[in-house]
Amino acid sequence: MSKATTQNSVPGVGTEAGSTDRHRAVRQWLLRAAADAGRAEQEWRDEGVALLRSGSLWGVVYIDGALVYAAAGTDDPVAADRYLAEVLHGPVFANLMRRAYFVLTPTSTAHRAEWARPRDDAEYMGSGHYLSVPAPGRTDPGQRRYWCVEAARPGALATADAVARLVQAGRDRLVTEQDD
């Protein structure tokens, strides 16, 4: 996955060459989760992130960065991004200041046993949570919030099974490292 970017019309937001139609389609889809689509568009233009609400189009699984890096076997964000793309096949954005990753999943993820009890390292956030979501095309890990793995198309989500496997792999590796 190339991180080469070119600037589009939104200041501070890069796009992978040749993917502006996809970004436009994903942007319109994501805006359906905004309380005020016009305001969200303005936030993306001004800040590069907009407040969107989980629950109607997608759910969100929060994963602590330590868990992601353990599963990926690296603490390099770019290498971790490649790993996430390989194992999740769905959209993920990061807030590197918080060392936090957010995976967009089907809302049915909420009904799985592994998310019945919140944990500090990973949690299904449920419906109605407002999140600062990066604008489509914002893929530079040097930015505070960015897409590690962009949505391939509107409605494309990571599967609950893939997210559960990632979380378990990270937990297993952390336990193994602590035992060594």
mmCIF file of C-alpha atoms in Angstrom, residues 37-158:
data_model
loop_
_atom_site.group_PDB
_atom_site.id
_atom_site.type_symbol
_atom_site.label_atom_id
_atom_site.label_comp_id
_atom_site.label_asym_id
_atom_site.label_seq_id
_atom_site.Cartn_x
_atom_site.Cartn_y
_atom_site.Cartn_z
ATOM 1 C CA ALA A 37 -23.162 17.152 7.096
ATOM 2 C CA GLY A 38 -22.356 20.751 6.142
ATOM 3 C CA ARG A 39 -20.594 21.357 9.432
ATOM 4 C CA ALA A 40 -18.689 18.063 9.136
ATOM 5 C CA GLU A 41 -17.519 19.041 5.631
ATOM 6 C CA GLN A 42 -16.340 22.380 7.013
ATOM 7 C CA GLU A 43 -14.511 20.636 9.874
ATOM 8 C CA TRP A 44 -12.764 18.353 7.371
ATOM 9 C CA ARG A 45 -11.714 21.405 5.322
ATOM 10 C CA ASP A 46 -10.559 23.437 8.327
ATOM 11 C CA GLU A 47 -9.207 20.787 10.695
ATOM 12 C CA GLY A 48 -8.842 17.595 8.662
ATOM 13 C CA VAL A 49 -11.172 15.780 11.096
ATOM 14 C CA ALA A 50 -14.923 15.897 11.730
ATOM 15 C CA LEU A 51 -17.194 14.650 14.495
ATOM 16 C CA LEU A 52 -19.177 11.652 13.267
ATOM 17 C CA ARG A 53 -21.511 9.415 15.232
ATOM 18 C CA SER A 54 -21.147 5.654 15.360
ATOM 19 C CA GLY A 55 -24.057 3.279 15.305
ATOM 20 C CA SER A 56 -26.179 3.863 12.238
ATOM 21 C CA LEU A 57 -23.767 2.980 9.417
ATOM 22 C CA TRP A 58 -20.932 1.366 11.317
ATOM 23 C CA GLY A 59 -19.716 0.427 14.750
ATOM 24 C CA VAL A 60 -16.284 1.199 16.133
ATOM 25 C CA VAL A 61 -13.790 -0.952 17.983
ATOM 26 C CA TYR A 62 -11.144 0.995 19.913
ATOM 27 C CA ILE A 63 -7.792 -0.807 20.162
ATOM 28 C CA ASP A 64 -4.893 0.474 22.257
ATOM 29 C CA GLY A 65 -1.738 1.096 20.251
ATOM 30 C CA ALA A 66 0.299 -1.271 22.448
ATOM 31 C CA LEU A 67 -2.012 -4.104 21.411
ATOM 32 C CA VAL A 68 -1.751 -3.199 17.712
ATOM 33 C CA TYR A 69 2.043 -2.923 17.881
ATOM 34 C CA ALA A 70 2.300 -6.227 19.741
ATOM 35 C CA ALA A 71 0.143 -8.015 17.158
ATOM 36 C CA ALA A 72 2.107 -6.410 14.314
ATOM 37 C CA GLY A 73 5.454 -7.186 15.945
ATOM 38 C CA THR A 74 6.627 -3.590 15.507
ATOM 39 C CA ASP A 75 6.271 -0.162 17.059
ATOM 40 C CA ASP A 76 6.718 1.553 13.696
ATOM 41 C CA PRO A 77 3.365 3.137 12.732
ATOM 42 C CA VAL A 78 3.891 2.650 8.977
ATOM 43 C CA ALA A 79 4.719 -1.050 9.397
ATOM 44 C CA ALA A 80 1.768 -1.420 11.783
ATOM 45 C CA ASP A 81 -0.477 0.208 9.159
ATOM 46 C CA ARG A 82 0.626 -2.348 6.559
ATOM 47 C CA TYR A 83 -0.100 -5.135 9.031
ATOM 48 C CA LEU A 84 -3.573 -3.744 9.764
ATOM 49 C CA ALA A 85 -4.340 -3.583 6.036
ATOM 50 C CA GLU A 86 -3.267 -7.212 5.602
ATOM 51 C CA VAL A 87 -5.263 -8.641 8.506
ATOM 52 C CA LEU A 88 -8.361 -6.444 8.705
ATOM 53 C CA HIS A 89 -9.236 -5.586 5.095
ATOM 54 C CA GLY A 90 -11.361 -2.741 6.401
ATOM 55 C CA PRO A 91 -11.099 0.907 7.447
ATOM 56 C CA VAL A 92 -8.962 1.894 10.429
ATOM 57 C CA PHE A 93 -7.968 5.344 11.622
ATOM 58 C CA ALA A 94 -5.452 6.275 14.291
ATOM 59 C CA ASN A 95 -4.908 8.963 16.858
ATOM 60 C CA LEU A 96 -1.176 8.638 17.419
ATOM 61 C CA MET A 97 -1.128 11.214 20.230
ATOM 62 C CA ARG A 98 -3.294 8.782 22.216
ATOM 63 C CA ARG A 99 -1.696 5.692 20.634
ATOM 64 C CA ALA A 100 -5.214 4.596 19.771
ATOM 65 C CA TYR A 101 -6.677 2.842 16.740
ATOM 66 C CA PHE A 102 -10.324 2.812 15.690
ATOM 67 C CA VAL A 103 -11.662 0.067 13.409
ATOM 68 C CA LEU A 104 -14.954 0.546 11.564
ATOM 69 C CA THR A 105 -17.008 -2.637 11.860
ATOM 70 C CA PRO A 106 -20.587 -3.763 11.287
ATOM 71 C CA THR A 107 -22.947 -2.671 14.068
ATOM 72 C CA SER A 108 -23.669 -6.363 14.686
ATOM 73 C CA THR A 109 -20.192 -6.570 16.272
ATOM 74 C CA ALA A 110 -21.863 -5.341 19.462
ATOM 75 C CA HIS A 111 -23.622 -8.693 19.903
ATOM 76 C CA ARG A 112 -20.433 -10.746 20.110
ATOM 77 C CA ALA A 113 -19.381 -12.212 23.460
ATOM 78 C CA GLU A 114 -15.857 -10.746 23.372
ATOM 79 C CA TRP A 115 -17.275 -7.204 23.518
ATOM 80 C CA ALA A 116 -19.811 -7.814 26.299
ATOM 81 C CA ARG A 117 -17.371 -6.503 28.899
ATOM 82 C CA PRO A 118 -15.284 -3.359 28.220
ATOM 83 C CA ARG A 119 -11.533 -3.705 28.679
ATOM 84 C CA ASP A 120 -8.818 -1.071 28.764
ATOM 85 C CA ASP A 121 -6.952 -2.406 25.732
ATOM 86 C CA ALA A 122 -9.879 -2.914 23.322
ATOM 87 C CA GLU A 123 -13.561 -2.066 23.403
ATOM 88 C CA TYR A 124 -16.566 -2.033 21.111
ATOM 89 C CA MET A 125 -17.694 1.548 21.552
ATOM 90 C CA GLY A 126 -21.346 0.995 20.727
ATOM 91 C CA SER A 127 -23.830 3.350 19.179
ATOM 92 C CA GLY A 128 -23.974 7.063 19.687
ATOM 93 C CA HIS A 129 -20.296 7.759 20.283
ATOM 94 C CA TYR A 130 -18.973 10.863 18.572
ATOM 95 C CA LEU A 131 -15.511 10.399 17.147
ATOM 96 C CA SER A 132 -13.071 12.770 15.463
ATOM 97 C CA VAL A 133 -12.840 11.000 12.109
ATOM 98 C CA PRO A 134 -10.158 12.017 9.598
ATOM 99 C CA ALA A 135 -11.206 13.174 6.158
ATOM 100 C CA PRO A 136 -10.979 10.519 3.440
ATOM 101 C CA GLY A 137 -7.536 10.787 1.883
ATOM 102 C CA ARG A 138 -5.830 11.895 5.097
ATOM 103 C CA THR A 139 -3.258 9.089 5.204
ATOM 104 C CA ASP A 140 -0.063 10.708 6.476
ATOM 105 C CA PRO A 141 1.045 9.129 9.787
ATOM 106 C CA GLY A 142 2.731 12.450 10.576
ATOM 107 C CA GLN A 143 -0.720 13.906 11.178
ATOM 108 C CA ARG A 144 -2.346 13.542 14.581
ATOM 109 C CA ARG A 145 -5.329 11.604 13.172
ATOM 110 C CA TYR A 146 -5.145 9.753 9.886
ATOM 111 C CA TRP A 147 -6.488 6.731 8.017
ATOM 112 C CA CYS A 148 -4.134 3.765 8.462
ATOM 113 C CA VAL A 149 -6.366 1.716 6.188
ATOM 114 C CA GLU A 150 -8.844 3.603 4.040
ATOM 115 C CA ALA A 151 -12.274 2.273 3.149
ATOM 116 C CA ALA A 152 -12.095 0.508 -0.201
ATOM 117 C CA ARG A 153 -15.599 1.755 -1.020
ATOM 118 C CA PRO A 154 -18.664 3.081 0.817
ATOM 119 C CA GLY A 155 -19.924 0.484 3.283
ATOM 120 C CA ALA A 156 -16.728 -1.604 3.271
ATOM 121 C CA LEU A 157 -16.031 -2.543 6.899
ATOM 122 C CA ALA A 158 -13.612 -4.766 8.802
#
